[in-house]
Short mmCIF file of C-alpha atoms in Angstrom, two decimals:
data_model
loop_
_atom_site.label_atom_id
_atom_site.label_comp_id
_atom_site.label_asym_id
_atom_site.label_seq_id
_atom_site.Cartn_x
_atom_site.Cartn_y
_atom_site.Cartn_z
CA MET A 1 57.53 94.76 150.19
CA THR A 2 56.79 91.82 152.49
CA PRO A 3 59.78 90.66 154.52
CA GLN A 4 59.83 87.21 152.90
CA PRO A 5 59.99 87.51 149.10
CA ILE A 6 58.71 84.50 147.15
CA VAL A 7 61.46 84.94 144.56
CA ASP A 8 64.86 85.98 145.86
CA ALA A 9 67.65 86.03 143.28
CA ARG A 10 70.99 87.47 144.29
CA ALA A 11 74.15 88.38 142.40
CA ILE A 12 73.22 86.32 139.34
CA HIS A 13 75.96 86.07 136.78
CA LYS A 14 75.65 84.20 133.51
CA HIS A 15 78.37 83.63 130.94
CA PHE A 16 77.80 82.09 127.53
CA GLY A 17 81.39 81.32 126.62
CA ALA A 18 83.12 84.69 126.42
CA LEU A 19 79.79 86.52 126.53
CA HIS A 20 78.91 87.98 129.93
CA VAL A 21 75.11 88.14 129.72
CA LEU A 22 74.14 88.76 133.35
CA LYS A 23 76.55 90.81 135.41
CA GLY A 24 75.28 90.50 138.95
CA VAL A 25 71.51 90.86 139.02
CA ASP A 26 69.46 91.01 142.24
CA LEU A 27 65.72 90.52 141.97
CA LYS A 28 63.25 90.13 144.82
CA VAL A 29 59.59 89.56 144.11
CA ALA A 30 56.89 89.62 146.77
CA GLU A 31 53.93 87.28 146.83
CA ARG A 32 51.06 88.47 144.57
CA GLU A 33 53.34 91.01 142.94
CA LEU A 34 53.39 91.55 139.17
CA VAL A 35 56.84 92.58 138.04
CA PHE A 36 57.47 93.71 134.49
CA VAL A 37 60.98 93.37 133.09
CA ILE A 38 61.78 95.58 130.12
CA GLY A 39 64.93 96.42 128.24
CA PRO A 40 66.55 96.32 124.80
CA SER A 41 67.12 92.96 123.13
CA GLY A 42 70.31 91.38 124.41
CA SER A 43 69.96 93.09 127.78
CA GLY A 44 69.70 89.70 129.50
CA LYS A 45 66.05 89.87 130.59
CA SER A 46 65.03 86.54 129.06
CA THR A 47 68.18 84.89 130.37
CA LEU A 48 67.37 86.16 133.86
CA LEU A 49 63.87 84.70 133.61
CA ARG A 50 65.23 81.36 132.39
CA CYS A 51 67.72 81.26 135.26
CA LEU A 52 64.90 81.51 137.79
CA ASN A 53 63.59 78.00 136.97
CA ARG A 54 67.06 76.85 135.94
CA LEU A 55 66.33 76.32 132.28
CA GLU A 56 69.63 78.20 132.14
CA GLU A 57 72.27 77.34 134.69
CA PRO A 58 73.52 80.59 136.29
CA SER A 59 77.31 80.83 136.40
CA SER A 60 77.11 82.12 139.98
CA GLY A 61 74.70 83.64 142.46
CA SER A 62 71.81 82.31 144.52
CA ILE A 63 68.15 81.78 143.72
CA VAL A 64 65.48 80.91 146.27
CA VAL A 65 61.93 80.41 145.07
CA ASP A 66 59.17 79.77 147.59
CA GLY A 67 61.76 78.73 150.15
CA ILE A 68 63.51 76.27 147.82
CA ASP A 69 67.17 76.80 147.00
CA MET A 70 67.05 76.34 143.22
CA LEU A 71 70.82 76.05 142.81
CA ASP A 72 71.42 73.49 145.54
CA PRO A 73 72.44 70.25 143.82
CA ARG A 74 70.34 68.35 146.38
CA THR A 75 67.17 70.14 145.31
CA ASP A 76 64.79 67.98 143.29
CA ILE A 77 64.61 70.37 140.37
CA ASN A 78 61.72 68.56 138.69
CA HIS A 79 59.66 68.90 141.84
CA ALA A 80 60.63 72.54 142.30
CA ARG A 81 59.72 73.42 138.71
CA GLN A 82 56.09 72.40 139.23
CA ARG A 83 55.77 75.48 141.44
CA ILE A 84 57.13 77.77 138.75
CA GLY A 85 55.00 78.07 135.64
CA MET A 86 56.58 79.27 132.43
CA VAL A 87 55.03 80.67 129.28
CA PHE A 88 57.18 81.00 126.17
CA GLN A 89 57.20 83.41 123.25
CA SER A 90 56.63 80.58 120.74
CA PHE A 91 54.03 78.78 122.92
CA ASN A 92 55.90 75.46 122.62
CA LEU A 93 52.74 73.39 122.73
CA TYR A 94 53.23 69.68 121.97
CA PRO A 95 51.90 69.42 118.41
CA HIS A 96 51.16 65.68 118.63
CA MET A 97 48.72 66.08 121.53
CA THR A 98 45.35 67.74 121.97
CA ALA A 99 44.97 70.88 124.06
CA LEU A 100 43.81 68.71 126.95
CA GLY A 101 46.75 66.33 126.40
CA ASN A 102 49.13 69.28 126.61
CA VAL A 103 47.61 70.43 129.87
CA THR A 104 47.40 67.01 131.52
CA LEU A 105 50.81 65.52 130.62
CA ALA A 106 52.67 66.92 133.63
CA LEU A 107 49.64 66.46 135.89
CA ARG A 108 49.79 62.74 135.19
CA LYS A 109 53.52 62.14 134.83
CA VAL A 110 54.91 64.60 137.39
CA ALA A 111 52.11 65.32 139.84
CA GLY A 112 51.03 61.67 139.70
CA LYS A 113 47.31 62.25 139.13
CA SER A 114 45.14 59.54 137.62
CA ARG A 115 43.87 60.17 134.11
CA ALA A 116 40.39 61.04 135.41
CA GLU A 117 41.74 63.50 137.99
CA ALA A 118 44.12 65.04 135.48
CA ASP A 119 41.36 65.39 132.88
CA ALA A 120 39.10 67.16 135.41
CA LEU A 121 41.89 69.56 136.41
CA GLY A 122 42.83 70.02 132.74
CA HIS A 123 39.28 70.93 131.75
CA ALA A 124 39.10 73.38 134.68
CA ALA A 125 42.37 75.02 133.59
CA LEU A 126 41.18 75.30 129.98
CA GLU A 127 37.96 76.83 131.24
CA ARG A 128 39.94 79.47 133.14
CA VAL A 129 41.60 80.58 129.91
CA GLY A 130 38.27 80.54 128.05
CA LEU A 131 38.96 77.46 125.95
CA ALA A 132 36.71 74.82 127.53
CA ASP A 133 35.33 73.99 124.08
CA ARG A 134 38.76 73.49 122.50
CA ALA A 135 39.96 70.60 124.70
CA GLU A 136 40.10 68.08 121.86
CA HIS A 137 41.70 70.42 119.30
CA THR A 138 45.36 69.99 118.40
CA PRO A 139 47.63 73.05 118.43
CA GLY A 140 47.58 73.15 114.62
CA GLN A 141 43.82 73.74 114.74
CA LEU A 142 44.10 76.70 117.11
CA SER A 143 45.00 80.35 116.50
CA GLY A 144 48.19 81.77 118.00
CA GLY A 145 46.25 83.47 120.78
CA GLN A 146 44.41 80.26 121.61
CA GLN A 147 47.67 78.31 121.60
CA GLN A 148 49.23 80.74 124.04
CA ARG A 149 46.20 80.46 126.30
CA VAL A 150 46.50 76.65 126.23
CA ALA A 151 50.16 77.11 127.19
CA ILE A 152 49.06 79.25 130.13
CA ALA A 153 46.51 76.59 131.10
CA ARG A 154 49.29 73.97 130.95
CA SER A 155 51.19 75.97 133.56
CA ILE A 156 48.35 76.99 135.89
CA ALA A 157 46.97 73.44 135.99
CA LEU A 158 49.95 72.57 138.19
CA GLU A 159 48.97 75.37 140.59
CA PRO A 160 52.32 77.15 140.53
CA ARG A 161 53.30 79.73 143.12
CA VAL A 162 54.99 81.92 140.52
CA MET A 163 54.46 82.38 136.80
CA LEU A 164 57.20 83.46 134.40
CA PHE A 165 56.18 84.97 131.06
CA ASP A 166 58.88 85.24 128.39
CA GLU A 167 57.56 87.69 125.77
CA PRO A 168 54.16 85.95 125.73
CA THR A 169 52.60 88.18 123.06
CA SER A 170 55.59 88.90 120.80
CA ALA A 171 54.76 86.12 118.31
CA LEU A 172 51.09 87.02 118.07
CA ASP A 173 49.19 88.97 115.42
CA PRO A 174 48.08 92.28 116.97
CA GLU A 175 44.39 91.36 117.03
CA LEU A 176 45.14 88.24 119.13
CA VAL A 177 47.23 89.98 121.79
CA GLY A 178 44.21 91.20 123.73
CA SER A 179 42.84 87.73 124.50
CA VAL A 180 46.17 86.65 126.03
CA LEU A 181 46.53 89.84 128.05
CA ALA A 182 42.96 89.37 129.32
CA VAL A 183 43.91 85.93 130.66
CA MET A 184 47.03 87.37 132.28
CA ARG A 185 44.95 90.11 133.85
CA SER A 186 42.51 87.60 135.36
CA LEU A 187 45.45 85.58 136.67
CA ARG A 188 46.76 88.70 138.33
CA GLU A 189 43.35 89.36 139.87
CA SER A 190 43.36 85.85 141.31
CA GLY A 191 46.55 86.77 143.15
CA MET A 192 49.18 85.00 141.08
CA THR A 193 52.75 86.18 141.47
CA MET A 194 53.99 87.03 137.98
CA ILE A 195 57.26 88.04 136.37
CA VAL A 196 56.72 89.24 132.83
CA VAL A 197 59.30 89.99 130.18
CA SER A 198 57.39 91.93 127.54
CA HIS A 199 57.10 95.11 125.54
CA GLU A 200 53.37 95.51 126.16
CA MET A 201 53.77 98.94 127.74
CA GLY A 202 50.05 99.61 128.00
CA PHE A 203 49.61 96.41 130.01
CA ALA A 204 52.64 97.24 132.15
CA ARG A 205 51.26 100.68 132.86
CA ASN A 206 47.91 99.54 134.23
CA ALA A 207 48.64 96.07 135.59
CA ALA A 208 52.22 96.01 136.89
CA ASP A 209 53.19 96.76 140.47
CA ARG A 210 56.77 97.38 139.48
CA VAL A 211 58.75 97.84 136.30
CA VAL A 212 62.37 96.73 136.14
CA PHE A 213 64.57 98.18 133.40
CA MET A 214 67.56 96.09 132.36
CA ASP A 215 70.40 96.99 130.07
CA ASP A 216 73.67 95.26 129.30
CA GLY A 217 73.21 92.50 131.89
CA LEU A 218 72.31 94.77 134.80
CA ILE A 219 69.20 96.24 136.38
CA VAL A 220 69.53 99.95 135.66
CA GLU A 221 66.53 101.08 137.65
CA GLN A 222 63.14 99.91 138.92
CA GLY A 223 60.02 101.38 140.40
CA PRO A 224 56.25 101.82 139.96
CA PRO A 225 55.21 101.97 136.27
CA ALA A 226 54.30 105.65 136.42
CA ALA A 227 57.72 106.59 137.77
CA ILE A 228 59.66 104.49 135.23
CA PHE A 229 57.58 105.61 132.26
CA GLU A 230 57.06 109.30 133.15
CA THR A 231 60.13 110.26 135.14
CA PRO A 232 62.94 107.78 134.56
CA ALA A 233 66.06 108.62 136.51
CA HIS A 234 68.60 107.26 134.03
CA GLU A 235 69.41 108.45 130.55
CA ARG A 236 69.44 104.88 129.20
CA THR A 237 65.95 104.25 130.56
CA ARG A 238 64.70 107.50 129.07
CA ALA A 239 66.16 106.62 125.66
CA PHE A 240 64.61 103.14 125.71
CA ILE A 241 61.17 104.32 126.83
CA GLY A 242 61.26 107.02 124.19
CA GLN A 243 62.07 104.49 121.49
CA ILE A 244 59.33 102.10 122.56
CA GLN A 245 56.68 104.81 122.77
CA ARG A 246 57.50 106.25 119.39
CA HIS A 247 56.10 103.03 117.87
CA MET B 1 60.93 29.89 77.15
CA ILE B 2 58.05 29.50 79.61
CA GLN B 3 59.12 25.90 80.10
CA THR B 4 62.55 27.18 81.19
CA PHE B 5 61.71 30.17 83.34
CA PHE B 6 58.18 29.54 84.57
CA ASN B 7 57.70 25.79 84.48
CA VAL B 8 54.45 24.97 86.25
CA GLU B 9 55.46 21.42 87.19
CA ILE B 10 58.67 22.66 88.70
CA ILE B 11 56.81 25.37 90.60
CA ALA B 12 54.58 22.69 92.09
CA ALA B 13 57.54 20.53 93.02
CA ALA B 14 59.63 23.37 94.45
CA TRP B 15 56.79 25.14 96.24
CA PRO B 16 57.19 23.53 99.68
CA ILE B 17 60.92 24.34 99.70
CA VAL B 18 60.38 27.92 98.53
CA LEU B 19 57.53 28.41 100.99
CA SER B 20 59.69 27.32 103.93
CA GLY B 21 62.26 29.84 102.67
CA LEU B 22 59.64 32.57 102.60
CA LEU B 23 58.64 31.76 106.18
CA ASN B 24 62.26 32.00 107.27
CA THR B 25 62.69 35.33 105.48
CA VAL B 26 59.64 36.67 107.29
CA LEU B 27 60.90 35.29 110.59
CA LEU B 28 64.37 36.71 110.00
CA SER B 29 62.89 40.12 109.17
CA LEU B 30 60.72 40.02 112.28
CA ILE B 31 63.88 39.47 114.31
CA VAL B 32 66.39 41.79 112.65
CA VAL B 33 64.09 44.79 112.11
CA PRO B 34 63.07 45.21 115.78
CA LEU B 35 66.65 44.40 116.81
CA GLY B 36 67.99 47.11 114.49
CA LEU B 37 65.33 49.60 115.63
CA PHE B 38 66.17 48.89 119.25
CA GLY B 39 69.91 49.23 118.66
CA GLY B 40 69.35 52.41 116.69
CA LEU B 41 67.21 53.94 119.41
CA ILE B 42 69.88 53.23 122.02
CA LEU B 43 72.55 54.81 119.79
CA ALA B 44 70.37 57.87 119.14
CA LEU B 45 69.64 58.33 122.85
CA LEU B 46 73.34 58.02 123.66
CA ALA B 47 74.05 60.62 120.97
CA SER B 48 72.12 63.18 122.99
CA VAL B 49 74.62 62.78 125.86
CA LYS B 50 77.02 65.70 125.65
CA SER B 51 80.05 64.04 127.26
CA PRO B 52 82.99 63.49 124.86
CA TRP B 53 83.57 60.12 126.56
CA VAL B 54 80.27 58.94 125.09
CA ARG B 55 80.22 61.04 121.94
CA TRP B 56 83.52 60.01 120.34
CA PRO B 57 83.33 56.23 120.80
CA LEU B 58 79.73 56.42 119.61
CA MET B 59 80.65 58.30 116.46
CA ALA B 60 83.47 55.83 115.75
CA TRP B 61 81.08 52.90 116.27
CA VAL B 62 78.40 54.27 113.95
CA ASP B 63 80.91 55.30 111.25
CA PHE B 64 82.65 51.93 111.40
CA PHE B 65 79.54 49.83 110.98
CA ARG B 66 78.08 52.07 108.32
CA ALA B 67 81.30 51.90 106.29
CA PHE B 68 81.74 48.14 106.75
CA PRO B 69 80.01 46.12 103.99
CA PRO B 70 77.34 44.01 105.71
CA LEU B 71 78.20 40.94 103.62
CA VAL B 72 81.84 41.13 104.70
CA LEU B 73 80.76 41.62 108.31
CA LEU B 74 78.47 38.61 108.10
CA ILE B 75 81.11 36.31 106.61
CA LEU B 76 83.68 37.56 109.09
CA LEU B 77 81.38 36.68 112.00
CA PHE B 78 80.41 33.34 110.50
CA ALA B 79 83.94 32.30 109.59
CA GLY B 80 85.80 34.10 112.35
CA LEU B 81 83.82 33.50 115.53
CA PRO B 82 84.37 29.72 115.59
CA PHE B 83 88.09 30.44 115.91
CA ALA B 84 87.26 32.48 119.02
CA GLY B 85 85.44 29.44 120.37
CA LEU B 86 81.96 30.70 119.47
CA GLU B 87 79.86 28.45 117.23
CA LEU B 88 76.79 30.57 116.71
CA GLY B 89 75.34 29.29 113.45
CA GLY B 90 74.16 31.29 110.49
CA PHE B 91 70.94 32.59 111.96
CA ALA B 92 72.59 34.14 115.01
CA CYS B 93 75.39 35.58 112.87
CA VAL B 94 72.84 37.28 110.63
CA ALA B 95 71.07 38.69 113.68
CA ILE B 96 74.32 40.08 115.14
CA ALA B 97 75.59 41.47 111.83
CA PHE B 98 72.27 43.19 111.21
CA PHE B 99 72.10 44.53 114.73
CA LEU B 100 75.51 46.14 114.20
CA ASN B 101 74.98 47.32 110.63
CA THR B 102 71.34 48.35 110.41
CA GLY B 103 71.32 49.50 114.03
CA SER B 104 73.84 52.14 113.02
CA TYR B 105 71.68 53.22 110.09
CA TYR B 106 68.51 53.32 112.18
CA GLY B 107 70.52 55.20 114.83
CA GLU B 108 71.42 57.97 112.41
CA ILE B 109 67.79 58.23 111.29
CA PHE B 110 66.51 58.46 114.87
CA ARG B 111 69.20 61.00 115.68
CA ALA B 112 68.14 63.20 112.77
CA GLY B 113 64.55 62.87 113.96
CA ILE B 114 65.40 63.85 117.52
CA GLU B 115 67.39 66.84 116.28
CA SER B 116 64.44 67.94 114.12
CA VAL B 117 62.33 68.58 117.24
CA PRO B 118 62.79 72.20 118.41
CA GLN B 119 64.59 72.70 121.72
CA GLY B 120 61.59 74.70 122.97
CA GLN B 121 59.59 71.46 123.14
CA VAL B 122 61.97 70.02 125.71
CA GLU B 123 62.10 73.30 127.61
CA ALA B 124 58.32 73.43 127.83
CA GLY B 125 58.26 69.91 129.23
CA ARG B 126 61.14 70.45 131.64
CA SER B 127 59.55 73.69 132.89
CA THR B 128 56.51 71.68 134.03
CA GLY B 129 58.76 69.30 135.96
CA LEU B 130 59.20 66.43 133.50
CA SER B 131 62.57 64.70 133.81
CA ARG B 132 64.99 64.60 130.87
CA LEU B 133 63.93 61.04 130.12
CA GLN B 134 60.19 61.80 130.37
CA ALA B 135 60.57 64.77 128.04
CA MET B 136 62.38 62.48 125.59
CA GLY B 137 59.78 59.73 125.81
CA TYR B 138 56.55 61.70 125.85
CA ILE B 139 57.45 64.80 123.85
CA VAL B 140 60.52 64.38 121.63
CA LEU B 141 60.43 60.77 120.42
CA PRO B 142 56.81 60.72 119.20
CA GLN B 143 57.50 63.82 117.09
CA ALA B 144 60.93 62.56 116.02
CA VAL B 145 59.55 59.25 114.77
CA ARG B 146 56.76 60.98 112.91
CA ASN B 147 59.26 63.31 111.24
CA VAL B 148 61.48 60.49 109.98
CA LEU B 149 58.85 57.84 109.29
CA PRO B 150 59.63 57.71 105.53
CA ASP B 151 63.34 57.20 106.25
CA LEU B 152 62.63 54.51 108.83
CA LEU B 153 60.39 52.68 106.38
CA SER B 154 62.90 53.07 103.56
CA ASN B 155 65.65 51.60 105.71
CA THR B 156 63.36 48.77 106.80
CA LEU B 157 62.77 47.95 103.14
CA GLU B 158 66.54 47.69 102.64
CA VAL B 159 66.87 45.49 105.71
CA VAL B 160 64.25 43.05 104.44
CA LYS B 161 66.03 42.88 101.09
CA LEU B 162 69.36 42.35 102.81
CA THR B 163 68.07 39.29 104.67
CA SER B 164 68.88 37.50 101.40
CA LEU B 165 72.52 37.80 102.48
CA GLY B 166 71.68 35.05 104.95
CA SER B 167 71.88 32.62 102.01
CA VAL B 168 75.67 33.03 102.05
CA VAL B 169 75.93 31.53 105.53
CA ALA B 170 73.39 28.77 104.84
CA VAL B 171 70.41 30.34 106.56
CA PRO B 172 67.49 28.66 104.76
CA GLU B 173 65.72 31.87 103.81
CA LEU B 174 63.89 32.55 100.57
CA LEU B 175 66.87 33.00 98.24
CA TYR B 176 68.80 30.07 99.74
CA GLN B 177 65.84 27.72 99.45
CA ALA B 178 65.14 28.87 95.90
CA ARG B 179 68.73 28.10 94.95
CA GLN B 180 68.44 24.69 96.60
CA ALA B 181 65.34 24.01 94.56
CA GLN B 182 67.07 25.27 91.45
CA SER B 183 70.00 22.92 91.85
CA LEU B 184 67.65 20.00 92.55
CA THR B 185 65.53 20.65 89.46
CA TYR B 186 68.24 21.99 87.13
CA ASN B 187 65.84 24.78 86.26
CA PRO B 188 65.86 28.54 87.08
CA THR B 189 62.12 28.62 87.73
CA PRO B 190 62.44 28.58 91.58
CA ILE B 191 64.66 31.68 91.41
CA VAL B 192 62.02 33.42 89.31
CA VAL B 193 59.39 32.42 91.86
CA ALA B 194 61.54 33.81 94.67
CA ALA B 195 61.98 37.07 92.76
CA VAL B 196 58.24 37.36 92.26
CA ILE B 197 57.64 36.68 95.96
CA TYR B 198 60.18 39.33 96.99
CA PHE B 199 58.44 41.79 94.71
CA LEU B 200 54.94 40.99 95.92
CA MET B 201 56.08 41.17 99.53
CA LEU B 202 57.88 44.52 99.21
CA TRP B 203 55.76 46.30 96.64
CA PRO B 204 53.02 47.36 99.12
CA LEU B 205 55.75 48.78 101.37
CA VAL B 206 57.23 50.71 98.44
CA ARG B 207 53.78 52.13 97.63
CA LEU B 208 53.27 53.11 101.25
CA LEU B 209 56.71 54.74 101.30
CA SER B 210 55.89 56.81 98.19
CA ARG B 211 52.69 58.00 99.81
CA LEU B 212 54.48 58.92 103.03
CA GLU B 213 57.16 60.78 101.09
CA ASN B 214 54.57 62.69 99.09
CA ARG B 215 52.72 63.58 102.25
CA ALA B 216 55.94 64.77 103.88
CA LEU B 217 56.66 66.93 100.84
CA ALA B 218 53.13 68.35 100.89
CA GLY B 219 53.49 69.08 104.59
CA ARG B 220 56.68 71.02 103.93
CA ARG B 221 55.03 73.28 101.35
#
């Protein structure tokens, strides 16, 4: 791993009332690395992801992303978040805007681009996800897979340094999963740093640099995909992998 | 019968008076509807503030003005404010009473609309760097308004009808002017004319409302 990780989260704790969801998680991610986070539901993996761009406020710990202290109250969080793309399970496209409108909103209102500049960047981003011809469609006119690709375009248009994927294919019909994974693969090939919470084990196996297994608010073990999938060191990891692969 | 309730000569004689009333009703509506919408929007935006120091006074405010009969509120302002050294006149009293009363109703409608927009919409916006206010303005409010458009229109219809309360504090709106004409002519025809005007003015809105409601129902299926 490079000496200066682009994501450096240390001792992250998160409480929801009496519920202790994250119990001291450390996660370092190197530039251009693709890290897969797996684990049973309720293990805290999505919460960890959402803490990284502060959609959830960690109860304690420290998070530095691309040299910016995310938890420092003096940090301009809206500025910092432009560098951290996020893709959600339910796409969360704005239904009252076209695909291009979805992609250009933050370009215009946060990055301060003119409409013409934003439109050009928006079209380029849609082209990268293979949807150049869908710019004027509204989300309701697009399939789930296309919507998720628009959501990815919305993030990459801002040229983030890191991309967070929160179960990006879980809401998709099986035949649409491939198109989204293909876009993620091409992003990876372009050198994007990615943290992916997902159960797409096939994708993890041949695209991830590292797989992190979480259970009960802690990282149980991590390593190269082959090691985690073939020879897990912990019983809990073995049980989880076994369950997933039986399906 | 027609001579009593729809006397053509009396219509001709009363027309200028009734027409000036109609203009005032339109003017009054054009003032109180935007005022109520504005007040309601402010209340709804404040309702999204989590602090109990905002939340509780806000709830008390909205409950109070929704429970308070608007006619009583209007008369209280009109009769009471002069004793506090404020001579505002009927028109201003109507505007204030409506701001307080219908603003609270509009506020509850906007609030329901804002709450109908999934949290994920805000999160998507915030994750791209939009501020809380930008996410509200560009993402939540447009969807919220669309979701509660029938309710907003329905309330607006009520507000326009309620402008007739202005007659009680001598605002020369449609009903007041019709009653003036009635007492001048000793004939109920002007009131009938006013009723017909109210109907003709509001009926297109009622039709539109039905269509919106049907569309909303169809969209839910």
